[in-house]
XYZ file of C-alpha atoms in Angstrom:
560
model
C 225.638 14.908 37.491
C 223.274 12.192 38.708
C 224.758 8.697 38.982
C 222.607 5.603 38.499
C 223.393 1.962 39.191
C 221.445 -0.254 36.778
C 220.557 -3.709 38.122
C 219.471 -6.338 35.587
C 219.583 -10.036 34.785
C 222.216 -11.130 32.264
C 219.572 -12.203 29.732
C 218.162 -8.636 29.795
C 221.508 -7.045 28.897
C 220.319 -5.670 25.539
C 217.278 -3.908 27.009
C 219.358 -2.601 29.927
C 221.965 -1.250 27.499
C 219.266 0.605 25.535
C 217.971 2.241 28.721
C 221.503 3.120 29.855
C 222.304 4.643 26.464
C 219.269 6.920 26.672
C 220.013 7.917 30.291
C 223.577 8.861 29.367
C 222.272 10.779 26.351
C 220.217 12.854 28.788
C 223.417 13.857 30.632
C 223.320 11.446 33.578
C 225.918 8.794 34.412
C 225.238 5.041 34.606
C 227.065 2.017 35.959
C 226.159 -1.482 34.804
C 227.844 -4.869 34.936
C 229.806 -6.249 33.293
C 230.491 -3.135 31.174
C 231.962 -1.050 33.986
C 233.825 -3.696 35.987
C 237.585 -3.008 35.677
C 239.718 -5.762 34.186
C 240.969 -8.057 36.939
C 238.794 -6.479 39.646
C 236.708 -8.453 42.110
C 233.201 -8.674 40.615
C 231.440 -8.397 43.991
C 233.675 -5.572 45.253
C 233.146 -3.535 42.072
C 229.362 -3.872 42.350
C 229.309 -2.900 46.031
C 231.505 0.135 45.352
C 229.282 1.226 42.446
C 226.085 0.956 44.503
C 227.678 2.888 47.356
C 228.719 5.708 45.019
C 225.411 5.878 43.095
C 222.710 8.464 43.735
C 219.991 5.928 42.952
C 219.450 2.375 41.700
C 217.341 1.421 38.681
C 216.120 -2.196 38.781
C 215.091 -3.712 35.447
C 212.547 -6.305 36.552
C 211.582 -8.586 33.733
C 210.450 -12.011 34.920
C 214.068 -13.151 34.664
C 215.301 -10.079 36.535
C 212.742 -10.486 39.314
C 213.896 -14.077 39.889
C 217.609 -13.297 39.634
C 219.524 -13.862 42.879
C 222.119 -11.324 41.783
C 219.470 -8.624 41.275
C 218.071 -9.439 44.729
C 221.529 -9.070 46.283
C 222.041 -5.735 44.560
C 218.695 -4.450 45.830
C 219.636 -5.562 49.342
C 222.863 -3.549 49.084
C 220.959 -0.539 47.753
C 218.519 -0.739 50.660
C 221.384 -1.138 53.121
C 223.066 1.991 51.727
C 219.722 3.834 51.747
C 219.767 4.423 47.997
C 216.437 5.222 46.262
C 215.268 2.382 43.994
C 213.286 2.892 40.792
C 211.701 -0.338 39.566
C 211.073 -0.839 35.852
C 208.466 -3.613 35.541
C 208.485 -5.511 32.257
C 205.940 -8.238 31.480
C 202.978 -9.799 33.280
C 204.001 -12.028 36.203
C 203.716 -12.312 39.984
C 206.415 -10.207 41.630
C 208.376 -12.339 44.166
C 207.876 -11.281 47.781
C 211.590 -10.738 48.444
C 211.845 -8.296 45.519
C 208.595 -6.577 46.483
C 209.978 -6.036 49.984
C 212.776 -3.811 48.668
C 210.828 -1.820 46.049
C 207.419 -1.446 47.719
C 207.999 2.089 49.023
C 209.370 3.424 45.722
C 207.708 4.429 42.472
C 207.313 1.803 39.735
C 207.433 2.359 35.988
C 206.147 -0.068 33.345
C 207.731 -0.858 29.988
C 206.856 -3.236 27.177
C 209.588 -5.811 26.664
C 209.918 -4.947 22.971
C 209.659 -1.220 23.636
C 210.371 1.219 20.845
C 212.801 4.062 21.416
C 209.980 6.540 22.093
C 208.809 4.399 24.998
C 212.361 4.163 26.358
C 212.788 7.946 26.081
C 209.549 8.451 27.998
C 210.666 5.920 30.607
C 214.046 7.612 31.070
C 212.450 11.019 31.597
C 210.285 9.459 34.312
C 213.268 7.678 35.902
C 215.502 10.731 36.017
C 212.692 12.699 37.586
C 211.657 10.108 40.188
C 214.775 8.171 41.141
C 216.169 11.117 43.091
C 213.102 13.091 44.179
C 213.498 16.735 45.182
C 213.089 17.367 48.878
C 210.644 20.285 49.027
C 211.675 21.064 52.603
C 215.272 21.431 51.495
C 214.217 24.171 49.075
C 213.117 26.338 51.989
C 215.823 25.222 54.394
C 217.240 28.408 55.991
C 220.706 26.855 56.057
C 220.693 26.242 52.292
C 223.722 27.891 50.743
C 225.737 27.638 53.970
C 227.695 24.662 52.704
C 231.081 25.125 51.092
C 233.952 23.257 49.495
C 233.448 19.656 48.431
C 230.799 17.220 49.609
C 231.655 14.371 52.009
C 231.122 10.826 50.713
C 227.647 9.362 51.248
C 227.306 6.968 54.192
C 225.008 3.983 53.834
C 224.886 3.259 57.539
C 226.700 4.706 60.525
C 227.333 2.080 63.212
C 229.594 1.827 66.206
C 230.860 5.392 66.450
C 227.940 7.087 68.221
C 229.845 7.698 71.472
C 232.764 9.207 69.557
C 230.439 11.300 67.415
C 228.577 12.590 70.472
C 231.871 13.531 72.084
C 233.011 15.418 68.998
C 229.597 17.058 68.759
C 230.181 18.809 72.083
C 233.216 20.612 70.648
C 232.035 24.048 69.549
C 235.400 25.622 68.825
C 239.059 24.784 68.383
C 241.043 22.155 66.524
C 240.055 18.461 66.310
C 242.294 15.721 64.875
C 240.823 12.328 63.897
C 243.495 9.660 63.298
C 243.542 5.976 62.332
C 244.838 3.587 59.668
C 243.505 3.605 56.110
C 239.906 2.463 55.769
C 239.106 2.536 59.486
C 236.357 5.166 59.135
C 237.903 8.609 59.734
C 236.112 10.173 56.775
C 232.818 8.576 57.840
C 233.019 10.094 61.322
C 234.013 13.518 59.995
C 231.267 13.355 57.363
C 228.610 12.457 59.917
C 229.777 15.311 62.158
C 229.568 17.641 59.136
C 225.965 16.607 58.412
C 224.821 16.861 62.020
C 226.386 20.281 62.419
C 224.762 21.629 59.278
C 221.382 20.136 60.260
C 221.234 22.450 63.303
C 221.890 25.543 61.192
C 225.659 25.936 61.616
C 227.550 26.651 58.364
C 229.855 23.819 57.313
C 232.763 23.551 54.887
C 234.334 20.311 53.622
C 237.582 19.956 51.706
C 239.365 16.761 50.707
C 243.044 17.695 50.610
C 244.897 16.657 47.436
C 248.506 16.601 46.295
C 248.063 19.792 44.250
C 246.670 21.864 47.124
C 248.821 24.606 48.594
C 248.302 27.177 51.363
C 247.189 29.901 48.946
C 244.583 27.783 47.118
C 243.079 26.488 50.370
C 243.086 29.959 51.935
C 241.390 31.548 48.918
C 238.724 28.839 48.675
C 237.921 28.917 52.392
C 237.861 32.725 52.415
C 235.389 32.757 49.523
C 233.067 30.570 51.610
C 233.467 32.637 54.789
C 232.911 35.948 52.972
C 229.540 34.649 51.748
C 228.293 34.071 55.309
C 225.939 36.643 56.882
C 227.713 39.213 59.022
C 231.162 38.629 57.575
C 232.911 41.882 56.824
C 234.263 42.018 53.299
C 237.962 42.775 53.200
C 239.868 43.169 49.964
C 243.043 41.339 51.032
C 246.080 41.991 48.888
C 248.612 39.157 48.781
C 248.891 35.781 50.550
C 249.987 37.227 53.913
C 246.987 39.563 54.121
C 244.657 36.758 52.978
C 245.914 34.461 55.729
C 245.509 37.234 58.282
C 241.913 37.756 57.123
C 241.242 34.006 57.280
C 242.523 33.645 60.838
C 240.512 36.674 61.911
C 237.353 35.162 60.411
C 237.999 31.837 62.168
C 238.370 33.659 65.478
C 234.960 35.323 65.176
C 232.759 32.936 63.136
C 230.824 29.907 64.362
C 231.440 27.445 61.561
C 232.592 23.843 61.074
C 235.527 23.333 58.719
C 236.751 19.851 57.756
C 240.011 19.087 55.958
C 239.991 15.386 55.047
C 243.050 13.193 54.304
C 245.799 15.534 55.443
C 248.501 13.060 54.403
C 247.589 13.617 50.728
C 249.167 17.081 50.822
C 252.606 17.422 49.232
C 253.207 21.141 49.866
C 255.069 21.391 53.170
C 254.078 25.049 53.483
C 250.586 23.823 54.352
C 252.007 22.840 57.743
C 252.413 26.552 58.484
C 248.712 27.127 57.766
C 247.613 24.293 60.085
C 249.988 25.497 62.775
C 248.662 29.051 62.467
C 245.136 27.742 63.091
C 246.425 25.914 66.156
C 248.128 29.003 67.529
C 245.034 31.249 67.590
C 241.939 31.064 69.769
C 239.243 29.873 67.392
C 235.510 30.296 67.532
C 235.312 28.010 64.504
C 235.718 24.237 64.821
C 238.416 22.930 62.483
C 238.463 19.137 62.003
C 241.456 17.409 60.402
C 241.659 13.719 59.455
C 245.006 11.968 59.066
C 246.455 8.491 59.501
C 248.949 9.649 62.113
C 249.511 12.755 64.209
C 251.282 15.226 61.882
C 254.810 16.360 62.663
C 253.788 20.000 63.204
C 251.588 18.993 66.134
C 253.265 18.110 69.426
C 252.078 16.033 72.386
C 252.063 19.223 74.440
C 249.320 20.603 72.213
C 247.023 17.724 73.136
C 247.954 17.788 76.818
C 247.389 21.546 76.990
C 243.952 21.131 75.437
C 244.839 23.112 72.328
C 243.706 20.214 70.161
C 241.351 17.290 70.716
C 242.889 14.093 69.310
C 240.474 11.244 68.567
C 242.136 8.001 67.455
C 239.852 5.474 65.747
C 240.336 1.753 66.161
C 238.335 -1.139 64.754
C 234.765 -1.829 65.781
C 234.290 -3.819 68.974
C 232.888 -7.323 68.839
C 229.482 -5.987 69.950
C 229.583 -3.297 67.252
C 230.476 -5.926 64.662
C 227.363 -7.864 65.664
C 225.222 -4.720 65.321
C 226.810 -4.102 61.918
C 225.832 -7.607 60.777
C 222.287 -7.230 62.088
C 221.893 -3.901 60.293
C 222.878 -5.744 57.113
C 220.109 -8.284 57.822
C 222.700 -10.936 58.709
C 221.763 -12.372 62.102
C 224.423 -14.986 62.835
C 225.451 -17.351 65.607
C 227.761 -16.182 68.375
C 230.550 -18.399 67.060
C 230.245 -17.023 63.540
C 230.183 -13.418 64.749
C 233.405 -14.182 66.644
C 234.908 -15.657 63.475
C 233.930 -12.696 61.280
C 235.103 -10.181 63.865
C 238.416 -11.994 64.184
C 238.924 -12.066 60.432
C 238.188 -8.379 59.934
C 239.519 -7.131 63.294
C 236.638 -4.668 63.220
C 238.155 -2.887 60.218
C 235.172 -1.041 58.766
C 235.874 -1.430 55.056
C 236.919 -5.051 55.412
C 233.776 -5.817 57.394
C 231.615 -4.077 54.812
C 233.168 -6.046 51.972
C 232.870 -9.355 53.823
C 229.167 -8.714 54.410
C 228.670 -7.987 50.716
C 230.496 -11.221 49.840
C 228.244 -13.234 52.161
C 225.141 -11.630 50.658
C 226.380 -11.992 47.070
C 227.145 -15.697 47.460
C 224.052 -16.368 49.588
C 226.079 -18.301 52.173
C 224.643 -19.913 55.292
C 226.583 -20.153 58.575
C 228.372 -23.395 57.767
C 229.293 -22.207 54.284
C 230.637 -18.904 55.626
C 232.986 -20.704 58.022
C 234.229 -22.935 55.185
C 234.502 -20.075 52.696
C 236.307 -17.522 54.877
C 239.796 -18.562 53.694
C 238.672 -17.937 50.087
C 236.758 -14.777 50.913
C 239.840 -13.487 52.703
C 241.514 -13.248 49.314
C 238.731 -10.908 48.170
C 239.342 -8.819 51.281
C 243.040 -8.561 50.539
C 242.302 -7.728 46.917
C 239.933 -5.005 48.060
C 242.678 -3.530 50.217
C 245.104 -3.508 47.327
C 242.764 -2.126 44.680
C 240.766 0.367 46.731
C 242.306 1.293 50.090
C 245.871 1.321 48.747
C 245.012 3.301 45.641
C 245.393 6.532 47.657
C 248.535 5.690 49.612
C 251.542 7.930 49.996
C 254.760 7.344 48.078
C 256.356 5.397 50.921
C 253.266 3.265 51.388
C 253.060 2.648 47.659
C 256.601 1.342 47.906
C 255.289 -1.202 50.411
C 252.879 -2.461 47.793
C 255.571 -2.607 45.143
C 257.808 -4.538 47.509
C 254.965 -6.923 48.278
C 254.322 -7.268 44.565
C 257.834 -8.544 43.934
C 257.853 -10.649 47.094
C 254.316 -11.952 46.442
C 253.517 -11.920 50.129
C 249.897 -12.611 51.210
C 248.652 -9.646 53.204
C 246.468 -9.881 56.320
C 244.811 -7.100 58.274
C 247.506 -7.435 60.952
C 250.147 -6.909 58.281
C 248.186 -3.921 57.012
C 248.291 -2.242 60.393
C 252.024 -2.906 60.783
C 252.910 -1.681 57.305
C 250.813 1.472 57.438
C 252.474 2.425 60.716
C 255.950 2.226 59.191
C 256.908 5.895 58.949
C 260.449 5.478 57.623
C 262.325 3.332 55.161
C 264.033 1.496 58.027
C 260.717 0.715 59.680
C 259.355 -0.379 56.328
C 262.199 -2.808 55.780
C 261.759 -4.132 59.322
C 258.051 -4.688 58.780
C 258.560 -6.491 55.479
C 261.237 -8.832 56.872
C 258.651 -10.535 59.043
C 256.606 -11.239 55.924
C 259.364 -12.737 53.802
C 258.898 -16.205 55.282
C 255.632 -16.399 53.378
C 257.322 -15.457 50.119
C 255.788 -16.829 46.912
C 252.428 -17.619 48.580
C 249.443 -16.376 46.544
C 251.873 -15.225 43.875
C 249.573 -15.050 40.889
C 246.575 -13.716 42.818
C 248.529 -10.909 44.448
C 250.138 -9.965 41.156
C 246.726 -9.565 39.534
C 245.424 -7.577 42.502
C 248.332 -5.126 42.500
C 248.327 -4.617 38.720
C 245.331 -2.211 38.493
C 246.827 0.020 41.200
C 250.257 0.022 39.579
C 248.784 0.689 36.121
C 246.709 3.631 37.342
C 249.579 5.113 39.357
C 251.983 4.622 36.445
C 249.767 6.630 34.112
C 249.551 9.555 36.527
C 253.080 9.600 37.971
C 255.472 8.212 35.361
C 258.578 9.936 36.785
C 257.863 8.898 40.364
C 257.222 5.327 39.256
C 260.540 5.201 37.411
C 262.371 6.466 40.499
C 260.521 3.947 42.652
C 261.608 1.115 40.350
C 265.224 2.274 40.617
C 265.012 2.459 44.418
C 263.503 -1.003 44.606
C 266.157 -2.433 42.302
C 268.919 -0.883 44.408
C 267.250 -1.989 47.634
C 267.011 -5.591 46.436
C 270.512 -5.704 44.986
C 272.100 -4.464 48.230
C 269.904 -6.189 50.817
C 268.474 -9.423 49.453
C 270.493 -12.637 49.403
C 271.912 -13.198 45.930
C 269.842 -15.632 43.883
C 268.604 -15.992 40.350
C 265.136 -14.836 41.327
C 266.480 -11.705 43.007
C 268.658 -10.905 39.971
C 265.600 -11.296 37.760
C 263.596 -8.902 39.930
C 266.431 -6.346 39.995
C 266.785 -6.489 36.211
C 263.025 -6.194 35.824
C 262.849 -3.009 37.911
C 265.785 -1.399 36.106
C 264.023 -2.214 32.818
C 260.747 -0.711 34.047
C 262.677 2.436 34.985
C 264.092 2.606 31.452
C 267.659 1.905 32.661
C 268.436 -0.907 30.201
C 272.189 -0.590 30.701
C 272.004 -1.548 34.376
C 269.383 -4.195 33.618
C 271.648 -5.813 31.006
C 274.599 -5.619 33.392
C 272.646 -7.594 35.976
C 271.737 -10.285 33.449
C 275.209 -10.658 31.972
C 277.084 -10.436 35.281
C 274.909 -12.917 37.125
C 273.923 -15.263 34.314
C 274.955 -18.360 36.258
C 272.689 -17.460 39.173
C 269.848 -16.756 36.769
C 270.316 -20.001 34.853
C 270.541 -22.218 37.924
C 267.870 -20.580 40.045
C 265.678 -18.476 37.802
C 263.332 -18.810 34.867
C 265.457 -20.197 32.031
C 263.125 -18.999 29.302
C 263.255 -15.475 30.711
C 267.051 -15.749 31.042
C 267.489 -16.668 27.380
C 265.229 -13.829 26.272
C 267.076 -11.355 28.512
C 270.492 -12.386 27.158
C 269.174 -12.061 23.601
C 267.854 -8.566 24.359
C 271.130 -7.561 26.001
C 273.066 -8.816 22.995
C 270.862 -6.876 20.628
C 271.490 -3.688 22.592
C 275.261 -4.163 23.033
C 277.536 -5.963 20.579
C 280.012 -6.423 23.426
C 277.754 -9.176 24.673
C 278.415 -11.314 21.582
C 281.436 -13.096 23.105
C 279.397 -14.008 26.148
C 276.580 -15.263 23.928
C 279.018 -17.572 22.093
C 280.223 -18.859 25.461
C 276.680 -19.474 26.593
C 275.805 -21.236 23.354
C 278.711 -23.629 23.786
C 277.772 -24.239 27.395
C 274.197 -25.035 26.435
C 275.301 -27.525 23.793
C 277.808 -29.180 26.102
C 275.127 -29.554 28.735
C 272.955 -31.303 26.091
C 269.983 -29.105 26.784
C 267.072 -29.302 24.413
C 267.805 -28.331 20.835
C 265.301 -25.477 20.847
C 267.112 -23.728 23.701
C 270.490 -24.176 22.044
C 269.150 -22.984 18.691
C 267.789 -19.875 20.438
C 271.334 -18.565 20.963
C 272.777 -19.507 17.563
């Protein structure tokens, strides 16, 4: 299905909506603001993500749209990501030079501002046909049909990894492991290697590993691809053992590139046996794996013995950061490049988002330096809502811990937390952050919420268990205080364990009252009393205490 990003001025929303409706009626997918911006998400980050994931951009250029700074920024992003742009010109006016610069090489369509539906239908047919033109050469490409599995994500620009890519390009057989923290660019490098390999006529297969994948499903899918290649002998394998034997035999005799992306997403431990089997045979195929850390089934001896090539990715260098900015049409002073590089630490996704923020706000050098503390919040929000949305269970627990601690997260913290491979290491990493407790409380809570909501919908049981673990972790480790009791009770409640939640409230009421949120405390006691009549004596005690303390009449009346 084709995906279109529709750029328009806010005053043209009705006309844009009519065009979008017709496009979606024709079976294509559209993204337009503000309709498709998730609640609580960063406006700029959502737009950048949508442009990056679109097949093409449609620009609705009325006179208002052509003079809109936001439309101009969106076209700049589309050009930067090498997305085709279809311009819909509405009205009679002089097209601004900056807009003309971005749309000059693409086809234009005209539409009357008060167009009837027939005109919009005709326009949409033209847009769907021209926004993503068919490459005639690709139709006769001799390697067509030699691609298998999924498709790697599109890359707007590939900067700073050429030396690494050239090194990996010399590998014509064997196992390759690309490692690095989340968002550092592992998938980009593997995807670029995939495209280069296929461009020289070598068959290529791409598979993003998911939690539901097992050794049999991956083996069957990869075998189906290999059997379709010229010269592959067809074997009717019976059973998983025979299928694996056939797969390994094919990998020993076939020149092909196979990429398994995001190895850490796998939950079936039997997959380790499949990876290890590939490592233990002499391959003619090149098998590329991406993972955040070296997997447990692979030893240091494997790398030393040359059985696997391990390529660890770090952040971009300062020079590469400067090239990245220049490629985004952001030529900046040496001092500002240093500042931006220091803020992002060369982290590819962070750098990309920061550039989009600078472009979206139209900031000059002085304004960027002043705005970086504010923009840094957008970077942290991007981490929480996008990078962290695919984290493992342990890493998700980091986010949940941060959510209750309300700790501001920096890129240094990110690196430390993502390298915590055990609960003990996780606790050690979070201790160093606790001094900044309560900072950015509201902002971080809003940033985490979309991730938690989405994960909760898909993994209700796991979320409940995580809440219980967090409650137990806090109750045994954290210093006793009203705020901690409140958090423990909250997590037991979220897990559906109201009995333990009520026990926390009733047992530690004094801590809650003196150190916590009194309104929440009153509501919690009321709820506990409603669930257990045994709490009635305590409620009478509390009522008397409130009256004796001469608290406001409303609070006292609440417990009567």
